[in-house]
Each structure stands twice: as structure tokens, then as C-alpha cells.
Coordinates of C-alpha atoms and ligand atoms in Angstrom, one line a residue:
X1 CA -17.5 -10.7 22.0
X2 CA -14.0 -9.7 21.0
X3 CA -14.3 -9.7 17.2
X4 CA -11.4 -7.3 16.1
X5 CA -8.6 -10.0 15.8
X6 CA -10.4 -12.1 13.5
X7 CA -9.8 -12.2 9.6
X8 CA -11.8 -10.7 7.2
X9 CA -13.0 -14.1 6.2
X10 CA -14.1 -15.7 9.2
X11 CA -16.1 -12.0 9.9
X12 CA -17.6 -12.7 6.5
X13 CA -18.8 -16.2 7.6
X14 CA -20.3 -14.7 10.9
X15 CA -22.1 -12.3 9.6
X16 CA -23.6 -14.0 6.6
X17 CA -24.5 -16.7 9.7
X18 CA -26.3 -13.6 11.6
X19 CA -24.2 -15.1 14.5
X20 CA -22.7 -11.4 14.5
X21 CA -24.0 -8.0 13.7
X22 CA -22.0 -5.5 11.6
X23 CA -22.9 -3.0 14.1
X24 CA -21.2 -5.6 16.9
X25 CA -18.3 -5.9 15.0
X26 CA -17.8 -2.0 14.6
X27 CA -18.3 -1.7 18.4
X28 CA -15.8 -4.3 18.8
X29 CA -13.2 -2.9 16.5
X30 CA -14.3 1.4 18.1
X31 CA -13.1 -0.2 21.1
X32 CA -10.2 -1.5 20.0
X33 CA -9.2 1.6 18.5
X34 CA -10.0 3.8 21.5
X35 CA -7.9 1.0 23.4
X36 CA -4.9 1.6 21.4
X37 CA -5.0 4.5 19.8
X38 CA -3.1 6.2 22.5
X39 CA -0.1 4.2 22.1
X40 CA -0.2 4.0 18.4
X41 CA -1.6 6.9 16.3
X42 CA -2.5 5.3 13.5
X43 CA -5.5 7.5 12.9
X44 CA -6.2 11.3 11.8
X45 CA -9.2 10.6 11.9
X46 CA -12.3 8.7 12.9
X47 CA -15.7 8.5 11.6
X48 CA -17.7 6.8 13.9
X49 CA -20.7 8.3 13.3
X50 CA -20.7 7.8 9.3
X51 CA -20.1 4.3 10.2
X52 CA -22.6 3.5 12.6
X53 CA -25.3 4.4 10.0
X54 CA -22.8 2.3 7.2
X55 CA -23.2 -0.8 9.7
X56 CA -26.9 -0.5 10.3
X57 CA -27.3 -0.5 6.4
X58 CA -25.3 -3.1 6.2
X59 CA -27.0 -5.4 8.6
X60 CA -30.3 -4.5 6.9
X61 CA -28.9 -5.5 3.6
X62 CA -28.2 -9.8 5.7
X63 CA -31.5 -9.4 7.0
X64 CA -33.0 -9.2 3.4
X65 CA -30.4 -11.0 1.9
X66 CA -29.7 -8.5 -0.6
X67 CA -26.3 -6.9 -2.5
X68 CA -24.1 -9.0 -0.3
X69 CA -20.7 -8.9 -0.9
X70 CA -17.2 -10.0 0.7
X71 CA -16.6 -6.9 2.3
X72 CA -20.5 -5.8 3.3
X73 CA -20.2 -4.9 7.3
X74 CA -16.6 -5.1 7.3
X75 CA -14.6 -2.5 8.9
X76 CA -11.9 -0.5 7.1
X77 CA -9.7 2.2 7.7
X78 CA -8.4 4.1 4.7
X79 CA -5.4 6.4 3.9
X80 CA -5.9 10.0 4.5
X81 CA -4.8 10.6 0.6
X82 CA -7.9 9.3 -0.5
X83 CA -10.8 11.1 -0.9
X84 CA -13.9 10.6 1.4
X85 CA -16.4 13.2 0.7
X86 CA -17.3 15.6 3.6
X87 CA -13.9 14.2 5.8
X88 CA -10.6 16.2 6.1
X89 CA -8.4 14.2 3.2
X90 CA -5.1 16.4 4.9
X91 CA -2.3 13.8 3.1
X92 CA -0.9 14.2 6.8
X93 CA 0.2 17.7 5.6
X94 CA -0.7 21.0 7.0
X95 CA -1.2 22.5 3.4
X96 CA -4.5 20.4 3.3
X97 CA -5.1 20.5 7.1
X98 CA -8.7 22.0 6.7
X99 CA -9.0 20.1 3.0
X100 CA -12.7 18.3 3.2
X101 CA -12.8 17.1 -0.6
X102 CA -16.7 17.3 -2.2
X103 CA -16.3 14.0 -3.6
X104 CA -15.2 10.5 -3.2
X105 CA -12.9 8.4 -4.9
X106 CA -13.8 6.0 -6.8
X107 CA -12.3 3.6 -4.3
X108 CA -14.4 4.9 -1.8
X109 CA -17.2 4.8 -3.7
X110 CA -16.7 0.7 -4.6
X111 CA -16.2 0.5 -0.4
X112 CA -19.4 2.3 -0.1
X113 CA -21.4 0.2 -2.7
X114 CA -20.0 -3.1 -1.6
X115 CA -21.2 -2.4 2.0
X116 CA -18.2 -2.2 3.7
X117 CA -17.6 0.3 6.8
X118 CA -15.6 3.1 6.8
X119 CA -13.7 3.8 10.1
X120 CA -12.0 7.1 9.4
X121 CA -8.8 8.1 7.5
X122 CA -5.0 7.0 8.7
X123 CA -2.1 8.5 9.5
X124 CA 1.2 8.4 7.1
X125 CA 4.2 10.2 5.8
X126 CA 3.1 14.0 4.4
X127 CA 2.0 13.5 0.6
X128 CA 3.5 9.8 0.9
X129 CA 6.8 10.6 1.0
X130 CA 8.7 8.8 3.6
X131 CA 9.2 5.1 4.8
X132 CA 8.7 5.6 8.7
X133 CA 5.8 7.7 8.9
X134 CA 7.6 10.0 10.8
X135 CA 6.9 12.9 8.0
X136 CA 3.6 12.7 8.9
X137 CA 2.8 16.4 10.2
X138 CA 0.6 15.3 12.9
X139 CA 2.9 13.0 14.7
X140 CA 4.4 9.5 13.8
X141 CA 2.3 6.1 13.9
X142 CA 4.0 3.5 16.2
X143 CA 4.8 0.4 15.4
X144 CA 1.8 -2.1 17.2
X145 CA 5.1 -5.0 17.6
X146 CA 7.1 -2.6 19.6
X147 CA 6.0 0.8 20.0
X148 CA 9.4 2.0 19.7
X149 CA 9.6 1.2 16.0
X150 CA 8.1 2.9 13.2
X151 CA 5.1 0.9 11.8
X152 CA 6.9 2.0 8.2
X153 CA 5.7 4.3 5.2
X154 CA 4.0 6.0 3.9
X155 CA 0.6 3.8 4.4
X156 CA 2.3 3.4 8.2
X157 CA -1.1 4.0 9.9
X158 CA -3.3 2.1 7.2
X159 CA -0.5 -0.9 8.5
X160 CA -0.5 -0.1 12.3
X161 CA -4.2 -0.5 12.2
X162 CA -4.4 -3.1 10.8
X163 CA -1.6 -5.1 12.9
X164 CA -3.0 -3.7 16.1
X165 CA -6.6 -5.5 15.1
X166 CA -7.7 -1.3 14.8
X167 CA -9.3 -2.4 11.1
X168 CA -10.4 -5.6 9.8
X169 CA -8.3 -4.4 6.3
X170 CA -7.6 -0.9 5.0
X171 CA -6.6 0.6 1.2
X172 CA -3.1 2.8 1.4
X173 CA -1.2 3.7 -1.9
X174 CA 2.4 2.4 -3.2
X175 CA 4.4 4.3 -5.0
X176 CA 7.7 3.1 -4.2
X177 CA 6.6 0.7 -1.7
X178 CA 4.3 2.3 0.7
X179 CA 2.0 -0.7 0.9
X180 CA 4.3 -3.7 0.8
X181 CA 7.0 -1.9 3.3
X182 CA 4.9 -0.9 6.1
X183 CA 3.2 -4.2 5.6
X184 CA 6.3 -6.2 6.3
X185 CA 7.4 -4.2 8.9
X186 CA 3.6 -4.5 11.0
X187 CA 3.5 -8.1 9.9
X188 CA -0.3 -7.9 7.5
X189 CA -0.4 -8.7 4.3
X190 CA 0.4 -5.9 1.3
X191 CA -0.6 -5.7 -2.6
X192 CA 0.4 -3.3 -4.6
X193 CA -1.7 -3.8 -7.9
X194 CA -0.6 -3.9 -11.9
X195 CA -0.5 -0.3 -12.4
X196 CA -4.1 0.5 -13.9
X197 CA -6.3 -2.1 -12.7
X198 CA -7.3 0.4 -9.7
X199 CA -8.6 3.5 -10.1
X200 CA -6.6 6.6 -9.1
X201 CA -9.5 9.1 -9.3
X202 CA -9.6 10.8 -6.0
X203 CA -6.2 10.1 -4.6
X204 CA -4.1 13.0 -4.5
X205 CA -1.0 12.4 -6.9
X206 CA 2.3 12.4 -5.7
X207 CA 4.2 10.8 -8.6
X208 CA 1.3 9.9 -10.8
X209 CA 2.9 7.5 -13.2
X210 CA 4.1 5.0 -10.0
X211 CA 1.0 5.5 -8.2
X212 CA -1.2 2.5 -7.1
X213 CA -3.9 2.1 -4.8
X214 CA -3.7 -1.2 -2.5
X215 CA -5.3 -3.3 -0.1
X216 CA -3.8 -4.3 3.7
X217 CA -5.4 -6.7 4.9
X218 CA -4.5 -10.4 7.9
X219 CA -4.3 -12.6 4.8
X220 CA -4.2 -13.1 0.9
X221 CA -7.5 -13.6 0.6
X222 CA -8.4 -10.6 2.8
X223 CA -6.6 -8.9 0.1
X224 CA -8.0 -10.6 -3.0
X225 CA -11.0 -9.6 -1.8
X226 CA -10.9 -5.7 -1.0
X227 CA -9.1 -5.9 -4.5
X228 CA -12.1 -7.6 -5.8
X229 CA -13.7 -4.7 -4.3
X230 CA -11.5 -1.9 -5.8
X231 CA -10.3 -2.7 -8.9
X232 CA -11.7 -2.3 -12.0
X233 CA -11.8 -0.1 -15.5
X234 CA -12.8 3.8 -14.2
X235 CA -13.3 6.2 -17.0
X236 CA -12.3 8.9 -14.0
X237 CA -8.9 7.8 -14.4
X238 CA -7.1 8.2 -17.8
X239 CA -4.7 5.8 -17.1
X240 CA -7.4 2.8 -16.0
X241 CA -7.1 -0.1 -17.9
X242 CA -10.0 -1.1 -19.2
X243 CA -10.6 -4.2 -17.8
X244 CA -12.9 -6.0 -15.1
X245 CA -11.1 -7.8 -12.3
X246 CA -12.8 -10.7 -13.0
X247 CA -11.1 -10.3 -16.5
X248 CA -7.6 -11.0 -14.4
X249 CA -6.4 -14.7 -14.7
X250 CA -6.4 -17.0 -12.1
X251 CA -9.6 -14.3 -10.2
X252 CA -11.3 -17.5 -9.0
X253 CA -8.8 -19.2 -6.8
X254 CA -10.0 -17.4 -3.6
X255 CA -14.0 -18.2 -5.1
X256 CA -14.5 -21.7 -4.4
X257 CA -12.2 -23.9 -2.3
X258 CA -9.3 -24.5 -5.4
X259 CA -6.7 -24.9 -3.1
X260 CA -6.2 -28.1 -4.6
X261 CA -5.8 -27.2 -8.1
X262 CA -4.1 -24.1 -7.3
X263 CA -1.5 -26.7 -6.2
X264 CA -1.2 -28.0 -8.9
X265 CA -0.5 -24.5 -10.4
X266 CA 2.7 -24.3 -8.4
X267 CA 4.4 -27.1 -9.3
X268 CA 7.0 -27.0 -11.7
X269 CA 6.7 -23.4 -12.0
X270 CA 10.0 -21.6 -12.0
X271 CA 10.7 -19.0 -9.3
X272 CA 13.9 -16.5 -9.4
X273 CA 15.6 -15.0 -6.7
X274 CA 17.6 -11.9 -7.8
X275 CA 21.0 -12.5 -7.0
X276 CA 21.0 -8.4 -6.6
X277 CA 18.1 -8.0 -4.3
X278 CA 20.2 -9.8 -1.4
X279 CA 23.0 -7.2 -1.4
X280 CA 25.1 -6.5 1.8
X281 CA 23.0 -4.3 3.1
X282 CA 20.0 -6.9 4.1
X283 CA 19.8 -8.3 7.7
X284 CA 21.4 -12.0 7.3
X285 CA 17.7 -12.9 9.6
X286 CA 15.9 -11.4 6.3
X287 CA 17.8 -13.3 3.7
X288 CA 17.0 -16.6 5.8
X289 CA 13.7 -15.7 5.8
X290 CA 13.8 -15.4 1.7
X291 CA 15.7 -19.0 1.9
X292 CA 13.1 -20.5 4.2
X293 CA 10.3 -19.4 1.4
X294 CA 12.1 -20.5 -1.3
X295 CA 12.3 -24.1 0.5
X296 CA 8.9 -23.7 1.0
X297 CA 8.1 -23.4 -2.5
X298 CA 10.2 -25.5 -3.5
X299 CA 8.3 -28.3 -1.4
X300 CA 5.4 -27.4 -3.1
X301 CA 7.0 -28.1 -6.7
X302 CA 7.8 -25.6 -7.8
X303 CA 11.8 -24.5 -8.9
X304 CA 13.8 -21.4 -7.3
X305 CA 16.8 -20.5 -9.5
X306 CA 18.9 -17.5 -9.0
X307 CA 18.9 -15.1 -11.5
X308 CA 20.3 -11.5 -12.9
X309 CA 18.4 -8.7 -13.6
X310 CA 21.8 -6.3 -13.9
X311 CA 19.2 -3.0 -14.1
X312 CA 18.2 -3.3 -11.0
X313 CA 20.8 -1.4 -9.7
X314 CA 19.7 1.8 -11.1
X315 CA 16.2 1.6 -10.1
X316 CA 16.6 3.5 -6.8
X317 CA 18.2 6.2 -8.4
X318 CA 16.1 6.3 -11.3
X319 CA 12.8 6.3 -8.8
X320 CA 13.8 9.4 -7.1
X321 CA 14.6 11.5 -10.1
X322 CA 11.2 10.0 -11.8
X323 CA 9.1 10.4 -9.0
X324 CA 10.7 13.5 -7.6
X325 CA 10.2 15.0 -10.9
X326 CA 6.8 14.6 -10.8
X327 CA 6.1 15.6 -7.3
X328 CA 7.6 18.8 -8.2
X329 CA 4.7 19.2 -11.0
X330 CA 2.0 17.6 -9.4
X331 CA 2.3 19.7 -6.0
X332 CA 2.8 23.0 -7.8
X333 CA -1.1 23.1 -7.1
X334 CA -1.0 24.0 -3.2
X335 CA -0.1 27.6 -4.2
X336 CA -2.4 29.3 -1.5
X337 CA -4.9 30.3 -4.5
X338 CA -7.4 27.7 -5.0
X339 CA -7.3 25.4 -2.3
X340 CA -5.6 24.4 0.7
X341 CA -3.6 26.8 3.2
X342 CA -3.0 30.6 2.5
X343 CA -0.7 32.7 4.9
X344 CA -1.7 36.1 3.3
X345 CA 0.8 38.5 2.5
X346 CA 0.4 41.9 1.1
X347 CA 2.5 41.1 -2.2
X348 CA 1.2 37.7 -4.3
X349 CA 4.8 36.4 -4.7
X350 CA 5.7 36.6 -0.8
X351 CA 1.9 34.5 -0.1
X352 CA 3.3 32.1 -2.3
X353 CA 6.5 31.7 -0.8
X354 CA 5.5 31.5 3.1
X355 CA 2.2 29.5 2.1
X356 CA 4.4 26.5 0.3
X357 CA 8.0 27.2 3.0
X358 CA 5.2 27.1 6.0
X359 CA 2.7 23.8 4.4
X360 CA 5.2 21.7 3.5
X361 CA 7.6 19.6 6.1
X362 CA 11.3 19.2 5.4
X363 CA 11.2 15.8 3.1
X364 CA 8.8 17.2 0.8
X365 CA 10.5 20.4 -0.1
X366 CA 13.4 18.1 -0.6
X367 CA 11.5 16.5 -3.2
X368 CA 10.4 19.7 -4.6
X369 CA 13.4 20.9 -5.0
X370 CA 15.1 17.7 -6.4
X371 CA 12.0 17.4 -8.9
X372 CA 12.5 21.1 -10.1
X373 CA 16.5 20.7 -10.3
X374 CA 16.4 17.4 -12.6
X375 CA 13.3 19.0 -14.8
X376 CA 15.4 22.5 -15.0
X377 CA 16.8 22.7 -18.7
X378 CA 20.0 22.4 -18.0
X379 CA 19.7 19.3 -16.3
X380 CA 16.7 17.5 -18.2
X381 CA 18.5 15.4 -20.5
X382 CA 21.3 14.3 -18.1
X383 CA 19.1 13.5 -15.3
X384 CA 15.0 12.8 -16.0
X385 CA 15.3 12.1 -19.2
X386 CA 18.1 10.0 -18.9
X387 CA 16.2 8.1 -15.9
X388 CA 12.9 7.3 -18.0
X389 CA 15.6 5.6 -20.2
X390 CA 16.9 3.7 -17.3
X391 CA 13.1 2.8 -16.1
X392 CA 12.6 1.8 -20.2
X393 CA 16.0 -0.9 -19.3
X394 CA 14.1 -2.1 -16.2
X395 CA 11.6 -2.9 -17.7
X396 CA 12.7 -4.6 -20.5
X397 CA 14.8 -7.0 -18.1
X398 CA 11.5 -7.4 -16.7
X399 CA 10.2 -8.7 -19.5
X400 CA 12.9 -10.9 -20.6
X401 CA 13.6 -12.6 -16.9
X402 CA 9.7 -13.4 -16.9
X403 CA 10.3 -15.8 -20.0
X404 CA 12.1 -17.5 -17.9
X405 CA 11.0 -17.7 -14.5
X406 CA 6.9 -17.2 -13.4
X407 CA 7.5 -15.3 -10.6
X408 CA 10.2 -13.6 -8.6
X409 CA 10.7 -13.5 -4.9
X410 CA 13.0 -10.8 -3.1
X411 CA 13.2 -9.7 0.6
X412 CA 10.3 -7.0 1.1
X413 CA 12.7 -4.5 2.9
X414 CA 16.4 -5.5 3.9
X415 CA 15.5 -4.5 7.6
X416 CA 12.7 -5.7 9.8
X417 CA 11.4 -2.3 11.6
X418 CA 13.7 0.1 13.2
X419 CA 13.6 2.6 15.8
X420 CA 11.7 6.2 15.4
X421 CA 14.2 8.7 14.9
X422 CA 17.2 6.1 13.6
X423 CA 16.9 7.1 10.0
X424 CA 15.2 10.6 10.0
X425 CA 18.3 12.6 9.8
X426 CA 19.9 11.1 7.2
X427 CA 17.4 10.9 3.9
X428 CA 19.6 8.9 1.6
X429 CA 19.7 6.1 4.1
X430 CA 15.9 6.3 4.9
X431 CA 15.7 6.1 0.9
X432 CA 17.6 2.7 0.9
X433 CA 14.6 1.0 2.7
X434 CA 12.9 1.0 -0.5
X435 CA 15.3 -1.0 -2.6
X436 CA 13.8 -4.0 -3.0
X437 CA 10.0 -2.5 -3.7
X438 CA 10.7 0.3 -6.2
X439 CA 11.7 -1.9 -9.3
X440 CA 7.5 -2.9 -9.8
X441 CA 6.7 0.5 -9.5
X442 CA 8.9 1.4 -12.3
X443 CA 7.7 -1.5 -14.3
X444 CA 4.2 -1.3 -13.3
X445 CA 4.1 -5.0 -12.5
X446 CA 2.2 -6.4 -9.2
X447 CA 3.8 -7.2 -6.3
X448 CA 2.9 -8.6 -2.9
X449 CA 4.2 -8.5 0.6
X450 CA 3.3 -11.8 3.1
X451 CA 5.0 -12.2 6.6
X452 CA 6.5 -15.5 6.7
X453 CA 8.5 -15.1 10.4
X454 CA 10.2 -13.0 13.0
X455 CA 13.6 -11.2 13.3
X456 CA 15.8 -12.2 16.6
X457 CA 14.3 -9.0 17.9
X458 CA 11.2 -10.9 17.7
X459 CA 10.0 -8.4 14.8
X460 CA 7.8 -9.5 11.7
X461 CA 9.8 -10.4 8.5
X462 CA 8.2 -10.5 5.5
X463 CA 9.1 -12.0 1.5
X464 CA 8.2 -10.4 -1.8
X465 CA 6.6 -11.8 -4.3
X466 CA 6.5 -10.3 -8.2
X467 CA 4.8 -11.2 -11.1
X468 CA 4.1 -10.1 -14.7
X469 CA 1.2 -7.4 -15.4
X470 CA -2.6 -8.6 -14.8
X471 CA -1.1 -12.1 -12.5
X472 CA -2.3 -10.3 -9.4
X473 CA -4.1 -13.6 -8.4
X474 CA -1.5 -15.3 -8.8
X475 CA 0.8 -13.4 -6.6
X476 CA -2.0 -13.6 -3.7
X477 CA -2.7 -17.4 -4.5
X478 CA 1.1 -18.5 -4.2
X479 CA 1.3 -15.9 -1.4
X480 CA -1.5 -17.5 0.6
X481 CA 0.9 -20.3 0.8
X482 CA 3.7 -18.9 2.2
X483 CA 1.9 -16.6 4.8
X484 CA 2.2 -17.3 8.4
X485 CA -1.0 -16.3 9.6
X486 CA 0.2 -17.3 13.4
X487 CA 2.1 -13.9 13.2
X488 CA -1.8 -13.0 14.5
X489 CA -2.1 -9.8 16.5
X490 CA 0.7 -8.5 18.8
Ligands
LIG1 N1 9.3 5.5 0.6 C1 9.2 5.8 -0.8 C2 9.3 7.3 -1.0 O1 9.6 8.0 0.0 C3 8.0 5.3 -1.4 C4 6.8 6.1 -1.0 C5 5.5 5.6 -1.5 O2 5.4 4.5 -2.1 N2 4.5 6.4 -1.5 O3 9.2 7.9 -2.0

């Protein structure tokens, strides 16, 4: 039976039913994947025999009935920055090309103890940087709509897989937008999390205070649910916040059927449109798709006003001197001493040198060297220290245009997908892809990607929708309005 294009949901019901196995599923899904992996990539690698042995647990746990969960026999793919224990975690780099970490993250681990399956670890842009996937050192991820588009970055393959029906759902990490703009260009659903509510143990940094791990998944309430999974207080993880998801408002929408009252929930609320995230830059097809969600909302009950948020200009600017700055601190690690590649020279200063010029690709010395310039002492206080200031303003505006409105909603990216190779030469306009999803990075407030149409190049378009810290459900309840699950599989 062809089971890899269905939701998460509807797997759930078959299983629980016994009308499926979890081990029927994963043959499904192996198949898909061996089907398409040639045309799209979005793998490193897979881990079909860990998973075979995960599915037969997990159909031994529905025959007794026991530890159910959501996600118990559902295939996922996860982002090859994450730790799996005893699997190469290589960050698509070839500094941790032979890196098999001893441990799991505590991501992992929740996967693991909820029962879900672990297909194998996807492709993406080298330590995260990028939005195209093309930095990956093992060769870009295509895009499953047209496989002469990049799927987007850096969780490009976590995306692809899941758009090509090569993963039920999958977990990739959002920095400055590595879940939500891959997921608008493949057409799945993205969530990057409040910063804090998912544990960050055992995923390799790259700018740790941006940083969040995320579900992909078909739908919303895929998503709630691997975040259901995920999230969580972790001692591992100085920067967890100590709550429980089930703590988080609104956690119960996607438990019983409350579409009805959740209706309720959306009227009358107030929704802002950021008169600056629909600059000149953005397709005129992806502002009428932020105008045709707004209506939509708007049908429901609820109010869309334009507003200012006058910071939001610097946030692109501030980003990369903030997370550049502490890339350049967090990868001073791959030295070719503890761990990771080593080209062995006779003097210590030359291994150094060839190990870090050789193991890392193009974008992510950039980043090194951008990091080191604005930390340098002569340069602190003009440029990182006056960028934490800036993110400080952001933030505050934050604050202030959420007394007003409830929610905002933006374009995701200002472009549906574009072609492989069309932006890779020139870095400043790659950068600009991730206008509209660094500003809740810097302010550390959820945000969630739903495809709500297609492009006239018959690509997916997606909307953005914000919220204040901890409204997570929120975000995926008013998103699983807007969502245009017909977008399907391509
Ligand atoms: N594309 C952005 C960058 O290159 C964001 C990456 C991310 O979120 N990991 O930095």
C-alpha cells in the first residue's frame, strides 16, 4: 500500500487501527526514498537498519497497547547537525566528515522514547550557513517541485524530504530561518520554536544565542505534535526554559477536536502586516499571497491592520554581525586537536591552518572571518556591540507592536524557490532571502511557515506567521487555518 504521502495524522489513525504496521510504513517510505533519492539528495545518510529494529519495537508497543504516543511508528528524517549516537553527525562539512558523536541529543532521545522511527540524517548547508543548500559539502539537495530549484536552507534536505513524501516529518534548526525558508520554498509546514522551549543539547552551535530546534512536518498539527514531542525543560541545555510544553497556552487545540472554539479564538483578534516586510524586493505573486491570507483571516474574524515596526530594517544586518560573531567562537573548536579532521603537518601552527583552510567551504570561512573582524578590538564597540544594541531595539518594538496586535503575518521569503547556482556567487544577495525570518530569531519569539498557494511558475508560496514568546500553539492553531494542504506531494 502506498503510505508515504499520507499525513502524520492519518498514519497515526492507521496504525493505532492495526490497519497498518510501522514496519509497512517504513518499507513504504525506504522505497520512496530509494525512488527519489537520486533526483533529490536530500539524504547523507540513511539508517535503515536502526529503523527496522525502531519499527518492530514500535509495532510491539500497538500490539500491547502500551507508551503510545503521536509519533510511535512514524518515520522521520533528521538534520545531520543533530546528534544520533553511533551515526556520522558531519553538519554537511568535511571537518566532521568521520564525526560519529557518542551520544544523542536530547531531541533524539524524546524521538526515541516517543517511538518514533529514525530514517537517517539530511543533507543541508555546511554548519547551517546558507539558504539554498548549496554549501552543503556533499552536493546540493534539489528542490522535489522542480528539481532545478534549490529546496532552500539550511534544513534544505530535512524540507526536500519531507515534500518528496521521503519522511512523514523531520526536526532541522533555525537560526535565521533555516526551518521556515526551506519550508516555504518545498511547500511543508515550518516552526521555529520560542527560543528555549527545545532543548539544544546535542546540536552543534552555530550561533548559539539564535539557535532553535524545529519540526517540518505536511501540516500544523503534524508539527504540534513532533513539538509535543521535543520540547520541554532539559537541564542539558543552560538556556532551556524551564517549562513543560503542556505548560504553553492554547497546548490542547490539536488534543480534542476544538476547532470550533479555537474559532472563536480568532475572531476579533488583531493581526499586523508590517508595512516593511513587503519591500520592493518581494515577488508581487508573494505579496498576493500575504493579501489572500489576510482575507482569509479576516473572514474568520479576526482584524489585519498595517503596522510599523521601523527596527526592522536593521535586523539583517544586525543578524550577521550577531550570528557571525558567534560562529567565529563557537567553531574555533574544529582545530584538528580534539576532534574532527587533522591534515598533519610537521609544525602545530601550519596543521592548524591547512586543517580549518581545507574543512571548511567558502561561506563558512566568510563567516569566520566576519565573526573575528566585528569581535577584533578595534572594531567591537562599533560593530557587535553596537548590533546587540540594535537586536535590544528589535525587540523592544516587538514588545510594544504585540500590545497592539496578537499576531503578525509577513511573507516567509520574498521569492518562491529559485534556480541552483542563481545566488551562490553573490553572498549579500543570497543573505537577503532571509529578511523576513531573521527578526524572531533576534527576538526569540515563535514563528511559523504554512504554504497557502503557488507562484505563476507553479512553485509553493508560503505566509509567516509571528507571535509573542510561549504562543507557539497559537501560531500552529491559526496556521492550520490558513494551510493549503492540497499543495500535497509534487
Ligand atoms: N540563511 C541564514 C544564514 O545563512 C540562516 C541560517 C540558519 O537559520 N541556520 O545564516
Amino acid at each position: 500500500m502506498k503510505l508515504w504521502d499520507k499525513t502524520l495524522l492519518e498514519l497515526h489513525k492507521l496504525l493505532s487501527s492495526r490497519e497498518v504496521s510501522s514496519i509497512e510504513l517504513l518499507d513504504s517510505v525506504l522505497q520512496r526514498i530509494h525512488e527519489k533519492e537520486p533526483s533529490i539528495n536530500a539524504y547523507l545518510c540513511l539508517m535503515e537498519q536502526a529503523a527496522r529494529k525502531q519499527a518492530e519495537t514500535a509495532d510491539r508497543r500497538f500490539q500491547k497497547k502500551e507508551n503510545l504516543t503521536y509519533l510511535t511508528g512514524i518515520p522521520i528524517a533528521v538534520k545531520d547537525n543533530i546528534c544520533v549516537q553511533d551515526y556520522p553527525t558531519t553538519c554537511a562539512s568535511k571537518m566532521l566528515k568521520n564525526f560519529i558523536p557518542p551520544y544523542n541529543a536530547t531531541v533524539v532521545e524524546k524521538l526515541l522514547d516517543s517511538g518514533a522511527v529514525l530514517l537517517g540524517k539530511t543533507n543541508m548547508d555546511e554548519f547551517a550557513m546558507g539558504s539554498s543548500c548549496e554549501n552543503s559539502a556533499f552536493g546540493p539537495t534539489r528542490n522535489p517541485w522542480d528539481t532545478s530549484c534549490v529546496p532552500g536552507g539550511s534544513s534544505g534536505g530535512s524540507a526536500a524530504s519531507v515534500a518528496a513524501g521521503e519522511a512523514v516529518g523531520a526536526l532541522g534548526s533555525d537560526t535565521g530561518g533555516s526551518l521556515r525558508q526551506p519550508a516555504a520554498f518545498c511547500g511543508v509546514v515550518g516552526l521555529k520554536p520560542t527560543y528555549g522551549i527545545v532543548s539544544r543539547y546535542g546540536l552543534i552551535a552555530f550561533a548559539s544565542s539564535l539557535d532553535q530546534v524545529g519540526p517540518l512536518a505536511r501540516s500544523s498539527f503534524d508539527c504540534s505534535k513532533i513539538l509535543q514531542c521535543i520540547g520541554g525543560y532539559d537541564p542539558k541545555d543552560a538556556t532551556s526554559v524551564q517549562l513543560e510544553i503542556s505548560e504553553l497556552e492554547n497546548n490542547d487545540y490539536f488534543q480534542k477536536d476544538n476547532s470550533q472554539k479555537y474559532l472563536e479564538e480568532i475572531k476579533n483578534r488583531i493581526i499586523g502586516i508590517p508595512e516593511e516586510f513587503l519591500n520592493e524586493g518581494t515577488d508581487s505573486d508573494v505579496k498576493q499571497a500575504v493579501t489572500q491570507a489576510a482575507d482569509c483571516l479576516e473572514s474568520l474574524g479576526a482584524k489585519v491592520v498595517m503596522v510599523n515596526l521601523s527596527s526592522l530594517k536593521y535586523a539583517l544586518s544586525t543578524y550577521y554581525l550577531i550570528a557571525s560573531a558567534e560562529a567565529s567562537s563557537n567553531l574555533a573548536r574544529y582545530d584538528g586537536v580534539r576532534y574532527g579532521l587533522r591534515i598533519s603537518k610537521e609544525k602545530s601552527g601550519e596543521m592548524f591552518k591547512t586543517t580549518r583552510s581545507d574543512g571548511f567551504g567558502k561561506e563558512v570561512q566568510r563567516r569566520i572571518m566576519l565573526g573575528t573582524y566585528a569581535l577584533s578590538s578595534g572594531y567591537y564597540d562599533a560593530l557587535y556591540l553596537k548590533a546587540q544594541k540594535l537586536r535590544h531595539l528589535i525587540k523592544q518594538d516587538f514588545d510594544k507592536a504585540f500590545q497592539k496586535c496578537s499576531l503578525f503575518l509577513t511573507p516567509t521569503s520574498p521569492t518562491a524557490a529559485f534556480k541552483i547556482g542563481e545566488k551562490i556567487s553573490d553572498p549579500l544577495t543570497m543573505y537577503l532571502s532571509d529578511i523576513y525570518t531573521i527578526p524572531a530569531n533576534l527576538a526569540g519569539i515563535p514563528a511559523l511557515s504554512v504554504p497557502v498557494g503557488f507562484s505563476s511558475k507553479n512553485l509553493p508560496i508560503s505566509v509567516q506567521l509571528l507571535a509573542p514568546r510561549f504562543q507557539d500553539f497559537l501560531l500552529l492553531m491559526v496556521g492550520s487555518f490558513l494551510e493549503k494542504l492540497s499543495l500535497e506531494i509534487p
